[in-house]
């Protein structure tokens, strides 16, 4: 009977094993030549050490709908913070008004936040900005903000849920919540806000669900250098006065994983107590100040332990009003995740644009699993014997047989299990071990496991090093391969996913992959990535979830502790609705040393099979995810502190899986990553003609400067290019005119903005009478042309047609092409022709029929002096004139 059932399942698998592959042009890999990529630019970085009490959060209980009372309470807290020497104080979401969630236009709850909404220069902002100015303090708080229609009239049906930031100079900036969950009254914002806090660094603003469910926003801020994230919140998910474990797990998990991944310090302020016209809401408080790194979090405020810094086991203080400040000095620094050379905003921009197009065409990006009975999954906790592929294959086959005996559907092995992980520098003239043992996929090893996959009606995924089908790949003369996950399917299909974000010394032997990988099964769509891809870069997992994946597979080789593993990978289940299978190496790696240790150390963490909790949350732990007996839930974990060696098997319940993010905005996220790509890749060509919105800041200080000023614009060598009189502060600054300002330009450089006090600005600053702005120039680097196709031309115009890739830049520099041709490969006595930006095709006629010609193309841009800057010619292509 069991065999018959397997045969039926196998036939279904044959029908459903459809590979979904999306090809992207992020990097360039050419057979038998060098791997190349756009030049990586430096991540901005900031750091500041705050002494005790200089940072503050507030457990704030509002009086619903009573702005006057709430503002007076805020003033009292500001006065208290000032006496303690506080420099930055954060209040909760909607503390000015009280919380409201409604889509019923007739209800009191719907109307209250709109009735109490203010402009950026409204009375509350004037009151708080005056205190900020007086006490030299940043004050950030939640309130509602008026929405205006296109005709400049006030929208009486909607308001923004905003965070108002008042600077020590009395200036006010507002951030509007991007992913609101408050119902139809609340209009979604579209503008990230990164505050320039001077010596304190860069501060990102994110409200509640933005922080918990929108990692794209936190990533944008971190990549821009944010060292602090402020999270005014009104969250009570799973909170009960008699049991706060469900709320605490959610709150800690979302904040800790974000702080650890991005590196910034988080200040989070929450409402406390009953709220609403009929005490509709009950908030726990739980305001905290938090840092987290690779091995765990540290709480500086907001836990029940007020004497020492608490870790991941911290008990959050709930049910109590009051001001909370950092217990000791804290260094707030920009994180390092985005400094990795494989941080790939240009790819993320393309992925999210694909999602935006899908949404714009009417498709939903919200999904629920179509099945509840998921696969029986297994992870294999094992070491890869270093450099011994045959031994590893034999060990892996034994586990396949063992899994088949337990009727396993999906079997996942760790990253690089086929070869071992450690990189050892090879002898001169030799290749790295990983390169020597690499294979094509399909290849000898994958064919062996494909036979087993077909025999046992099983998906088998394992880590190995992969050669490129087109031929060897070289980087700086060193041959490299891909760090891949081989995918062997029950229907005989063999495929692979190539790791996109490399870790540690992997860049010494591998090049990054370029494409996501998804495939269909009878349990739903599956997305796959490897180790650092999923631990540090949520963009790929989010893409999978928004494309409808309900299963996520993640082979890894990490020494990250169980907390790190559960928070990072568990987020794809908790937040994004994908059940996850993540398999880690376990045991020694590298070669045995004379002292009995191994050169590659010991992998001693966990593998996990994660699904949703089926009753909201575990009442004992508060966890919203179920580890299904893996990780710290495995038998004997307390003694080992690792997963057990060998197979761990669990039947996955997919009930509750699916991607359901309110107000998910892939178009905005694509534009944000596109903006980052300009910062991180020299020569990047934007996907959009317009940049993302910039926030508005107004000056409400008592010493507010005059409304109009004289602006002098200067180029290189202090040459004046333009003077504008009686210009209103806040006016958008003009672009650089190559024709008019070329004498003040910089040869070989392009204009990158007007600067004031060393910083690039976009509008006329608030000054008393006059201001001088200086042009910033950046070196114009034009890469080698790599895309050229040619064909002979027949008929009356004997010759050839040459076509090059066509695209434009958004920095305003016009672009063109120069083609040249010759009858010899060294291009001696070559003849040239130049075309403008509108053309990318060159047709040459009047040549002798039957003659062969070598053709090349190069690109050029105009610099700030209106002169051409050329890139290198492409490789020559040979064509015969017809």
mmCIF file of C-alpha atoms in Angstrom, residues 180-339:
data_model
loop_
_atom_site.group_PDB
_atom_site.id
_atom_site.type_symbol
_atom_site.label_atom_id
_atom_site.label_comp_id
_atom_site.label_asym_id
_atom_site.label_seq_id
_atom_site.Cartn_x
_atom_site.Cartn_y
_atom_site.Cartn_z
ATOM 1 C CA UNK A 180 -0.408 51.689 8.126
ATOM 2 C CA UNK A 181 -2.741 49.107 9.647
ATOM 3 C CA UNK A 182 -5.134 51.586 11.279
ATOM 4 C CA UNK A 183 -7.944 51.219 8.743
ATOM 5 C CA UNK A 184 -9.265 53.340 5.890
ATOM 6 C CA UNK A 185 -8.862 56.709 7.637
ATOM 7 C CA UNK A 186 -5.070 56.386 7.492
ATOM 8 C CA UNK A 187 -3.339 57.285 4.239
ATOM 9 C CA UNK A 188 -0.032 55.553 3.528
ATOM 10 C CA UNK A 189 3.085 57.680 3.289
ATOM 11 C CA UNK A 190 5.687 57.347 0.555
ATOM 12 C CA UNK A 191 8.698 59.192 1.950
ATOM 13 C CA UNK A 192 11.502 57.698 4.071
ATOM 14 C CA UNK A 193 12.948 60.156 6.583
ATOM 15 C CA UNK A 194 16.584 60.004 7.622
ATOM 16 C CA UNK A 195 17.378 62.846 10.012
ATOM 17 C CA UNK A 196 20.779 64.499 9.944
ATOM 18 C CA UNK A 197 21.400 64.766 13.677
ATOM 19 C CA UNK A 198 24.815 66.368 13.397
ATOM 20 C CA UNK A 199 27.324 64.862 15.821
ATOM 21 C CA UNK A 200 24.791 62.229 16.913
ATOM 22 C CA UNK A 201 24.785 60.719 13.409
ATOM 23 C CA UNK A 202 21.895 59.717 11.146
ATOM 24 C CA UNK A 203 18.490 58.821 12.600
ATOM 25 C CA UNK A 204 15.869 56.833 10.699
ATOM 26 C CA UNK A 205 12.154 57.172 11.474
ATOM 27 C CA UNK A 206 9.857 54.151 11.277
ATOM 28 C CA UNK A 207 6.432 53.707 12.888
ATOM 29 C CA UNK A 208 5.307 50.423 14.445
ATOM 30 C CA UNK A 209 4.315 48.027 11.616
ATOM 31 C CA UNK A 210 6.894 49.731 9.385
ATOM 32 C CA UNK A 211 9.531 48.425 11.769
ATOM 33 C CA UNK A 212 8.025 44.995 12.404
ATOM 34 C CA UNK A 213 6.903 44.064 8.880
ATOM 35 C CA UNK A 214 8.904 46.237 6.469
ATOM 36 C CA UNK A 215 12.607 45.315 6.567
ATOM 37 C CA UNK A 216 13.093 47.258 3.337
ATOM 38 C CA UNK A 217 12.777 50.550 5.227
ATOM 39 C CA UNK A 218 15.263 49.612 7.939
ATOM 40 C CA UNK A 219 17.666 48.391 5.276
ATOM 41 C CA UNK A 220 17.369 51.693 3.387
ATOM 42 C CA UNK A 221 18.255 53.654 6.494
ATOM 43 C CA UNK A 222 21.157 51.341 7.418
ATOM 44 C CA UNK A 223 22.594 51.560 3.916
ATOM 45 C CA UNK A 224 22.409 55.345 4.140
ATOM 46 C CA UNK A 225 24.483 55.152 7.332
ATOM 47 C CA UNK A 226 21.812 55.285 10.052
ATOM 48 C CA UNK A 227 23.251 54.539 13.489
ATOM 49 C CA UNK A 228 19.904 55.014 15.277
ATOM 50 C CA UNK A 229 16.385 53.873 14.412
ATOM 51 C CA UNK A 230 13.415 55.427 16.209
ATOM 52 C CA UNK A 231 10.258 53.339 16.484
ATOM 53 C CA UNK A 232 7.246 55.178 17.915
ATOM 54 C CA UNK A 233 4.735 52.356 18.255
ATOM 55 C CA UNK A 234 1.267 51.408 19.461
ATOM 56 C CA UNK A 235 1.450 47.637 19.492
ATOM 57 C CA UNK A 236 -0.531 45.172 21.557
ATOM 58 C CA UNK A 237 -0.455 42.083 19.312
ATOM 59 C CA UNK A 238 -1.186 38.960 21.404
ATOM 60 C CA UNK A 239 -1.067 41.047 24.602
ATOM 61 C CA UNK A 240 -3.158 40.021 27.579
ATOM 62 C CA UNK A 241 -2.826 41.603 31.002
ATOM 63 C CA UNK A 242 -2.582 38.128 32.537
ATOM 64 C CA UNK A 243 -0.107 36.805 29.949
ATOM 65 C CA UNK A 244 2.209 39.102 28.015
ATOM 66 C CA UNK A 245 4.408 36.321 26.607
ATOM 67 C CA UNK A 246 2.862 36.328 23.131
ATOM 68 C CA UNK A 247 3.258 40.092 22.808
ATOM 69 C CA UNK A 248 6.772 40.056 24.265
ATOM 70 C CA UNK A 249 7.995 37.336 21.884
ATOM 71 C CA UNK A 250 6.617 39.229 18.875
ATOM 72 C CA UNK A 251 8.013 42.561 20.031
ATOM 73 C CA UNK A 252 11.463 41.259 20.962
ATOM 74 C CA UNK A 253 11.798 39.008 17.933
ATOM 75 C CA UNK A 254 10.971 41.741 15.418
ATOM 76 C CA UNK A 255 13.183 44.365 17.101
ATOM 77 C CA UNK A 256 16.122 42.114 17.962
ATOM 78 C CA UNK A 257 16.369 40.593 14.486
ATOM 79 C CA UNK A 258 16.282 44.043 12.870
ATOM 80 C CA UNK A 259 18.845 45.556 15.229
ATOM 81 C CA UNK A 260 21.163 42.573 14.820
ATOM 82 C CA UNK A 261 20.882 42.506 11.029
ATOM 83 C CA UNK A 262 21.253 46.257 10.439
ATOM 84 C CA UNK A 263 23.577 47.171 13.324
ATOM 85 C CA UNK A 264 21.868 50.365 14.431
ATOM 86 C CA UNK A 265 20.583 51.115 17.935
ATOM 87 C CA UNK A 266 16.788 51.016 18.308
ATOM 88 C CA UNK A 267 14.712 53.251 20.547
ATOM 89 C CA UNK A 268 11.110 52.022 20.750
ATOM 90 C CA UNK A 269 8.338 53.826 22.648
ATOM 91 C CA UNK A 270 4.933 52.229 23.171
ATOM 92 C CA UNK A 271 1.587 53.331 24.551
ATOM 93 C CA UNK A 272 0.554 51.847 27.894
ATOM 94 C CA UNK A 273 -2.828 51.163 29.484
ATOM 95 C CA UNK A 274 -6.395 51.362 28.259
ATOM 96 C CA UNK A 275 -7.172 53.592 25.287
ATOM 97 C CA UNK A 276 -10.095 54.364 22.966
ATOM 98 C CA UNK A 277 -13.525 55.884 23.572
ATOM 99 C CA UNK A 278 -14.697 52.727 25.323
ATOM 100 C CA UNK A 279 -11.283 51.396 26.367
ATOM 101 C CA UNK A 280 -11.191 49.540 23.051
ATOM 102 C CA UNK A 281 -7.438 49.025 23.255
ATOM 103 C CA UNK A 282 -5.087 47.787 25.936
ATOM 104 C CA UNK A 283 -1.408 48.568 25.459
ATOM 105 C CA UNK A 284 1.437 46.987 27.436
ATOM 106 C CA UNK A 285 4.066 49.726 27.362
ATOM 107 C CA UNK A 286 7.377 47.937 26.961
ATOM 108 C CA UNK A 287 9.412 50.876 25.674
ATOM 109 C CA UNK A 288 13.070 49.893 25.278
ATOM 110 C CA UNK A 289 16.545 50.953 24.137
ATOM 111 C CA UNK A 290 18.233 48.078 22.341
ATOM 112 C CA UNK A 291 21.415 47.069 20.524
ATOM 113 C CA UNK A 292 22.057 43.658 18.982
ATOM 114 C CA UNK A 293 24.977 41.968 17.275
ATOM 115 C CA UNK A 294 25.759 38.570 15.764
ATOM 116 C CA UNK A 295 25.545 36.734 19.108
ATOM 117 C CA UNK A 296 22.589 38.461 20.734
ATOM 118 C CA UNK A 297 20.872 41.631 21.973
ATOM 119 C CA UNK A 298 21.671 44.025 24.785
ATOM 120 C CA UNK A 299 18.953 46.098 26.456
ATOM 121 C CA UNK A 300 19.937 49.479 27.877
ATOM 122 C CA UNK A 301 16.455 50.467 29.082
ATOM 123 C CA UNK A 302 13.018 48.972 29.510
ATOM 124 C CA UNK A 303 13.600 45.640 31.247
ATOM 125 C CA UNK A 304 12.679 44.564 34.758
ATOM 126 C CA UNK A 305 16.384 44.238 35.562
ATOM 127 C CA UNK A 306 17.375 47.850 36.134
ATOM 128 C CA UNK A 307 20.875 47.239 37.465
ATOM 129 C CA UNK A 308 22.625 45.493 34.554
ATOM 130 C CA UNK A 309 22.215 45.223 30.805
ATOM 131 C CA UNK A 310 19.937 42.347 29.852
ATOM 132 C CA UNK A 311 20.264 39.876 26.937
ATOM 133 C CA UNK A 312 17.811 37.870 24.823
ATOM 134 C CA UNK A 313 16.253 36.453 27.985
ATOM 135 C CA UNK A 314 15.310 39.938 29.125
ATOM 136 C CA UNK A 315 11.914 40.442 30.723
ATOM 137 C CA UNK A 316 10.345 43.543 29.192
ATOM 138 C CA UNK A 317 8.792 45.970 31.664
ATOM 139 C CA UNK A 318 5.048 46.193 30.961
ATOM 140 C CA UNK A 319 1.994 47.840 32.483
ATOM 141 C CA UNK A 320 3.849 50.815 33.926
ATOM 142 C CA UNK A 321 3.921 54.449 32.822
ATOM 143 C CA UNK A 322 7.048 56.559 32.898
ATOM 144 C CA UNK A 323 10.276 57.869 31.422
ATOM 145 C CA UNK A 324 13.060 55.354 30.783
ATOM 146 C CA UNK A 325 16.658 56.322 29.978
ATOM 147 C CA UNK A 326 19.791 54.391 29.057
ATOM 148 C CA UNK A 327 21.282 52.819 32.198
ATOM 149 C CA UNK A 328 24.880 53.380 31.087
ATOM 150 C CA UNK A 329 26.820 54.808 28.172
ATOM 151 C CA UNK A 330 25.966 53.390 24.766
ATOM 152 C CA UNK A 331 27.812 53.686 21.456
ATOM 153 C CA UNK A 332 25.448 54.005 18.521
ATOM 154 C CA UNK A 333 27.240 53.044 15.307
ATOM 155 C CA UNK A 334 26.361 52.293 11.702
ATOM 156 C CA UNK A 335 26.171 48.548 11.037
ATOM 157 C CA UNK A 336 28.440 46.647 8.679
ATOM 158 C CA UNK A 337 25.958 44.480 6.729
ATOM 159 C CA UNK A 338 25.740 46.886 3.817
ATOM 160 C CA UNK A 339 29.522 47.242 3.655
#
